[in-house]
Amino acid sequence: MSSRYYQAAAAGAALIAAVTLAACGTAASPGTPASSTPGTPAPAAATTAAFNTADITFTTSTLGLEEQAAALAGTVTGHTATPELQQFAAGMQAQAGDAQRLRDLMGDWRQPVPAPYSPGSLPAGMMGTGMMNAADWAEINHEHGQSFNSGWLDAMISGYNAEVALCQQELGSGASPQALALARTMLAQRQSRLAQLQQWQHDGQQMGMMG
């Protein structure tokens, strides 16, 4: 990972310049300490990925929404018997991993990483469009059957709409290749899930979502 720096010492006399240049290949051997060259960029500067404020907004805001969605998926069992929602929630849990990838990016950029999401108690920086407050969580935790299905779909659709918007903003303004690649993948997945949830919301009773 480290670079080898070669330093040719210019001689004052023109007659020995050729000798100095000939010896340069061996004089600047690996035995020369790297610290002997002042102003050498720190190795970390070469390995730190480029990013901008749009990348930070994307990772921080999307992380909160992702962890909220995972918490919502965990509420389905015991609150509804609707097979569509049970299967959807199980699929979300099986495909979890984007939240950790967002955390990893923030760590790579040496940015503060929010504390793990706790329903009803939002860490600083996580409050935003699509996020549920304590009253929202209290309500959904007391609902069952059809009322739960309706509230759950509303919360998930709101969260996924916010994620789609954040992914689109990142693709338009982000700088990090890793964040851009993640936003591209997430956008396609969230749009697909959002379409499914919106269809269930529209056709809920016809699909038997009576819980």
mmCIF file of C-alpha atoms in Angstrom:
data_model
loop_
_atom_site.group_PDB
_atom_site.id
_atom_site.type_symbol
_atom_site.label_atom_id
_atom_site.label_comp_id
_atom_site.label_asym_id
_atom_site.label_seq_id
_atom_site.Cartn_x
_atom_site.Cartn_y
_atom_site.Cartn_z
ATOM 1 C CA MET A 1 0.000 0.000 0.000
ATOM 2 C CA SER A 2 2.930 2.445 0.709
ATOM 3 C CA SER A 3 4.654 4.342 -2.088
ATOM 4 C CA ARG A 4 8.384 4.315 -2.719
ATOM 5 C CA TYR A 5 9.839 7.754 -3.077
ATOM 6 C CA TYR A 6 13.137 8.299 -4.912
ATOM 7 C CA GLN A 7 15.172 11.423 -4.252
ATOM 8 C CA ALA A 8 18.020 12.415 -6.551
ATOM 9 C CA ALA A 9 20.529 14.689 -4.857
ATOM 10 C CA ALA A 10 21.811 17.266 -7.323
ATOM 11 C CA ALA A 11 25.580 17.775 -7.098
ATOM 12 C CA GLY A 12 27.044 21.253 -7.208
ATOM 13 C CA ALA A 13 29.742 20.317 -9.754
ATOM 14 C CA ALA A 14 28.656 19.486 -13.287
ATOM 15 C CA LEU A 15 31.439 16.889 -13.648
ATOM 16 C CA ILE A 16 29.928 14.535 -11.049
ATOM 17 C CA ALA A 17 26.294 14.935 -12.085
ATOM 18 C CA ALA A 18 26.414 11.840 -14.271
ATOM 19 C CA VAL A 19 27.930 9.786 -11.443
ATOM 20 C CA THR A 20 25.236 10.942 -9.071
ATOM 21 C CA LEU A 21 22.488 9.988 -11.524
ATOM 22 C CA ALA A 22 24.058 6.603 -12.149
ATOM 23 C CA ALA A 23 24.186 5.866 -8.453
ATOM 24 C CA CYS A 24 20.647 7.053 -7.856
ATOM 25 C CA GLY A 25 19.165 3.641 -8.571
ATOM 26 C CA THR A 26 21.029 2.074 -5.684
ATOM 27 C CA ALA A 27 21.314 5.012 -3.281
ATOM 28 C CA ALA A 28 17.532 5.358 -3.014
ATOM 29 C CA SER A 29 17.103 1.725 -2.068
ATOM 30 C CA PRO A 30 14.399 0.404 0.321
ATOM 31 C CA GLY A 31 16.781 1.157 3.198
ATOM 32 C CA THR A 32 15.918 4.870 3.026
ATOM 33 C CA PRO A 33 13.356 5.721 5.758
ATOM 34 C CA ALA A 34 10.000 6.938 4.415
ATOM 35 C CA SER A 35 10.029 9.693 7.027
ATOM 36 C CA SER A 36 13.071 11.310 5.402
ATOM 37 C CA THR A 37 10.850 12.931 2.753
ATOM 38 C CA PRO A 38 9.029 15.886 4.342
ATOM 39 C CA GLY A 39 5.556 16.661 3.127
ATOM 40 C CA THR A 40 4.738 13.071 2.169
ATOM 41 C CA PRO A 41 0.914 12.619 2.230
ATOM 42 C CA ALA A 42 -0.339 10.447 5.066
ATOM 43 C CA PRO A 43 -1.271 6.922 3.884
ATOM 44 C CA ALA A 44 -4.789 7.422 5.201
ATOM 45 C CA ALA A 45 -5.365 10.202 2.692
ATOM 46 C CA ALA A 46 -4.866 7.765 -0.160
ATOM 47 C CA THR A 47 -7.248 5.175 1.266
ATOM 48 C CA THR A 48 -10.093 7.419 2.472
ATOM 49 C CA ALA A 49 -12.904 7.250 -0.086
ATOM 50 C CA ALA A 50 -14.181 10.473 -1.617
ATOM 51 C CA PHE A 51 -17.592 11.563 -0.331
ATOM 52 C CA ASN A 52 -19.670 14.712 0.043
ATOM 53 C CA THR A 53 -22.555 16.063 2.114
ATOM 54 C CA ALA A 54 -25.114 14.365 -0.142
ATOM 55 C CA ASP A 55 -23.527 10.999 0.672
ATOM 56 C CA ILE A 56 -23.707 11.733 4.396
ATOM 57 C CA THR A 57 -27.363 12.747 4.160
ATOM 58 C CA PHE A 58 -28.158 9.600 2.188
ATOM 59 C CA THR A 59 -26.448 7.203 4.586
ATOM 60 C CA THR A 60 -27.688 8.831 7.806
ATOM 61 C CA SER A 61 -31.311 9.291 6.763
ATOM 62 C CA THR A 62 -31.642 5.977 4.945
ATOM 63 C CA LEU A 63 -30.109 4.125 7.888
ATOM 64 C CA GLY A 64 -32.887 5.325 10.182
ATOM 65 C CA LEU A 65 -35.568 4.288 7.701
ATOM 66 C CA GLU A 66 -33.976 0.879 7.126
ATOM 67 C CA GLU A 67 -33.754 0.089 10.822
ATOM 68 C CA GLN A 68 -37.305 1.326 11.363
ATOM 69 C CA ALA A 69 -38.519 -0.994 8.581
ATOM 70 C CA ALA A 70 -36.752 -3.918 10.250
ATOM 71 C CA ALA A 71 -38.468 -3.053 13.542
ATOM 72 C CA LEU A 72 -41.833 -2.878 11.774
ATOM 73 C CA ALA A 73 -41.226 -6.289 10.213
ATOM 74 C CA GLY A 74 -40.760 -7.645 13.716
ATOM 75 C CA THR A 75 -44.233 -6.470 14.793
ATOM 76 C CA VAL A 76 -46.136 -8.556 12.225
ATOM 77 C CA THR A 77 -46.000 -11.806 14.198
ATOM 78 C CA GLY A 78 -48.643 -11.677 16.901
ATOM 79 C CA HIS A 79 -50.520 -8.751 15.369
ATOM 80 C CA THR A 80 -51.920 -10.187 12.142
ATOM 81 C CA ALA A 81 -52.641 -13.551 10.574
ATOM 82 C CA THR A 82 -52.606 -12.139 7.041
ATOM 83 C CA PRO A 83 -50.247 -14.417 5.077
ATOM 84 C CA GLU A 84 -49.226 -11.724 2.578
ATOM 85 C CA LEU A 85 -47.880 -9.473 5.316
ATOM 86 C CA GLN A 86 -46.265 -12.354 7.181
ATOM 87 C CA GLN A 87 -44.427 -13.486 4.050
ATOM 88 C CA PHE A 88 -43.428 -9.938 3.160
ATOM 89 C CA ALA A 89 -42.017 -9.313 6.654
ATOM 90 C CA ALA A 90 -40.148 -12.629 6.616
ATOM 91 C CA GLY A 91 -38.619 -11.709 3.257
ATOM 92 C CA MET A 92 -37.478 -8.350 4.643
ATOM 93 C CA GLN A 93 -35.734 -10.014 7.564
ATOM 94 C CA ALA A 94 -34.079 -12.614 5.328
ATOM 95 C CA GLN A 95 -32.712 -9.913 3.020
ATOM 96 C CA ALA A 96 -31.489 -7.572 5.748
ATOM 97 C CA GLY A 97 -28.019 -6.134 5.270
ATOM 98 C CA ASP A 98 -28.385 -2.679 3.743
ATOM 99 C CA ALA A 99 -28.386 -1.058 7.187
ATOM 100 C CA GLN A 100 -24.999 -2.588 7.996
ATOM 101 C CA ARG A 101 -23.632 -1.517 4.620
ATOM 102 C CA LEU A 102 -24.740 2.056 5.381
ATOM 103 C CA ARG A 103 -23.038 1.906 8.778
ATOM 104 C CA ASP A 104 -19.860 0.549 7.172
ATOM 105 C CA LEU A 105 -19.762 3.457 4.719
ATOM 106 C CA MET A 106 -20.111 5.988 7.518
ATOM 107 C CA GLY A 107 -17.296 4.272 9.394
ATOM 108 C CA ASP A 108 -15.079 4.302 6.296
ATOM 109 C CA TRP A 109 -15.645 8.063 6.034
ATOM 110 C CA ARG A 110 -14.885 8.529 9.745
ATOM 111 C CA GLN A 111 -18.333 10.032 10.261
ATOM 112 C CA PRO A 112 -20.328 9.674 13.506
ATOM 113 C CA VAL A 113 -22.483 6.544 13.325
ATOM 114 C CA PRO A 114 -25.913 6.829 15.021
ATOM 115 C CA ALA A 115 -26.806 4.501 17.854
ATOM 116 C CA PRO A 116 -28.933 1.484 16.882
ATOM 117 C CA TYR A 117 -32.564 2.350 16.215
ATOM 118 C CA SER A 118 -34.995 1.904 19.077
ATOM 119 C CA PRO A 119 -38.752 2.175 18.304
ATOM 120 C CA GLY A 120 -40.157 5.358 19.754
ATOM 121 C CA SER A 121 -36.751 6.765 20.691
ATOM 122 C CA LEU A 122 -34.998 8.356 17.729
ATOM 123 C CA PRO A 123 -31.230 9.001 17.870
ATOM 124 C CA ALA A 124 -30.089 12.479 16.887
ATOM 125 C CA GLY A 125 -30.049 12.936 13.132
ATOM 126 C CA MET A 126 -32.526 10.169 12.372
ATOM 127 C CA MET A 127 -35.760 12.166 12.568
ATOM 128 C CA GLY A 128 -37.121 12.999 9.141
ATOM 129 C CA THR A 129 -39.719 12.189 6.505
ATOM 130 C CA GLY A 130 -41.104 8.682 6.897
ATOM 131 C CA MET A 131 -39.919 8.229 10.478
ATOM 132 C CA MET A 132 -42.331 7.196 13.250
ATOM 133 C CA ASN A 133 -42.503 8.948 16.598
ATOM 134 C CA ALA A 134 -43.311 7.450 19.995
ATOM 135 C CA ALA A 135 -47.067 7.960 19.550
ATOM 136 C CA ASP A 136 -47.002 6.162 16.192
ATOM 137 C CA TRP A 137 -45.270 3.166 17.752
ATOM 138 C CA ALA A 138 -47.614 3.088 20.729
ATOM 139 C CA GLU A 139 -50.580 3.020 18.366
ATOM 140 C CA ILE A 140 -49.323 0.270 16.078
ATOM 141 C CA ASN A 141 -48.225 -1.896 18.999
ATOM 142 C CA HIS A 142 -51.796 -1.888 20.334
ATOM 143 C CA GLU A 143 -53.448 -2.730 17.030
ATOM 144 C CA HIS A 144 -54.412 -6.174 15.729
ATOM 145 C CA GLY A 145 -56.050 -7.612 12.663
ATOM 146 C CA GLN A 146 -57.288 -5.255 9.992
ATOM 147 C CA SER A 147 -56.496 -2.087 11.940
ATOM 148 C CA PHE A 148 -52.912 -3.295 12.351
ATOM 149 C CA ASN A 149 -52.681 -4.157 8.647
ATOM 150 C CA SER A 150 -53.829 -0.690 7.679
ATOM 151 C CA GLY A 151 -51.471 1.104 10.047
ATOM 152 C CA TRP A 152 -48.556 -1.157 9.142
ATOM 153 C CA LEU A 153 -49.027 -0.605 5.420
ATOM 154 C CA ASP A 154 -49.276 3.156 5.941
ATOM 155 C CA ALA A 155 -46.015 3.188 7.935
ATOM 156 C CA MET A 156 -44.125 0.969 5.491
ATOM 157 C CA ILE A 157 -45.318 2.907 2.438
ATOM 158 C CA SER A 158 -44.335 6.209 4.034
ATOM 159 C CA GLY A 159 -40.883 4.847 4.881
ATOM 160 C CA TYR A 160 -40.267 3.356 1.442
ATOM 161 C CA ASN A 161 -41.417 6.562 -0.275
ATOM 162 C CA ALA A 162 -38.816 8.428 1.779
ATOM 163 C CA GLU A 163 -36.124 5.862 0.917
ATOM 164 C CA VAL A 164 -36.901 6.119 -2.801
ATOM 165 C CA ALA A 165 -36.563 9.914 -2.616
ATOM 166 C CA LEU A 166 -33.249 9.649 -0.765
ATOM 167 C CA CYS A 167 -31.864 7.162 -3.288
ATOM 168 C CA GLN A 168 -32.852 9.448 -6.151
ATOM 169 C CA GLN A 169 -31.225 12.436 -4.438
ATOM 170 C CA GLU A 170 -28.043 10.443 -3.887
ATOM 171 C CA LEU A 171 -27.889 9.375 -7.526
ATOM 172 C CA GLY A 172 -28.225 13.014 -8.555
ATOM 173 C CA SER A 173 -25.799 14.590 -6.091
ATOM 174 C CA GLY A 174 -23.608 11.943 -4.438
ATOM 175 C CA ALA A 175 -19.857 11.522 -4.959
ATOM 176 C CA SER A 176 -18.973 8.196 -3.323
ATOM 177 C CA PRO A 177 -18.914 5.322 -5.853
ATOM 178 C CA GLN A 178 -19.857 2.875 -3.088
ATOM 179 C CA ALA A 179 -22.800 4.974 -1.893
ATOM 180 C CA LEU A 180 -23.976 5.523 -5.462
ATOM 181 C CA ALA A 181 -23.877 1.794 -6.197
ATOM 182 C CA LEU A 182 -25.827 1.043 -3.005
ATOM 183 C CA ALA A 183 -28.403 3.746 -3.802
ATOM 184 C CA ARG A 184 -28.889 2.306 -7.292
ATOM 185 C CA THR A 185 -29.506 -1.197 -5.935
ATOM 186 C CA MET A 186 -31.735 -0.017 -3.115
ATOM 187 C CA LEU A 187 -33.807 2.188 -5.416
ATOM 188 C CA ALA A 188 -34.804 -0.746 -7.633
ATOM 189 C CA GLN A 189 -35.605 -2.945 -4.620
ATOM 190 C CA ARG A 190 -37.590 -0.296 -2.752
ATOM 191 C CA GLN A 191 -39.621 0.661 -5.808
ATOM 192 C CA SER A 192 -40.576 -2.992 -6.297
ATOM 193 C CA ARG A 193 -41.553 -3.425 -2.638
ATOM 194 C CA LEU A 194 -43.396 -0.115 -2.622
ATOM 195 C CA ALA A 195 -45.483 -1.127 -5.633
ATOM 196 C CA GLN A 196 -46.468 -4.361 -3.877
ATOM 197 C CA LEU A 197 -47.452 -2.607 -0.660
ATOM 198 C CA GLN A 198 -49.448 0.037 -2.500
ATOM 199 C CA GLN A 199 -51.318 -2.672 -4.389
ATOM 200 C CA TRP A 200 -52.204 -4.402 -1.123
ATOM 201 C CA GLN A 201 -53.289 -1.129 0.391
ATOM 202 C CA HIS A 202 -55.543 -0.452 -2.583
ATOM 203 C CA ASP A 203 -57.003 -3.945 -2.809
ATOM 204 C CA GLY A 204 -56.713 -4.852 0.873
ATOM 205 C CA GLN A 205 -60.159 -6.176 1.635
ATOM 206 C CA GLN A 206 -60.490 -8.008 -1.655
ATOM 207 C CA MET A 207 -57.242 -9.833 -0.836
ATOM 208 C CA GLY A 208 -58.628 -10.981 2.491
ATOM 209 C CA MET A 209 -56.469 -8.781 4.734
ATOM 210 C CA MET A 210 -58.809 -9.168 7.663
ATOM 211 C CA GLY A 211 -56.065 -10.339 10.051
#
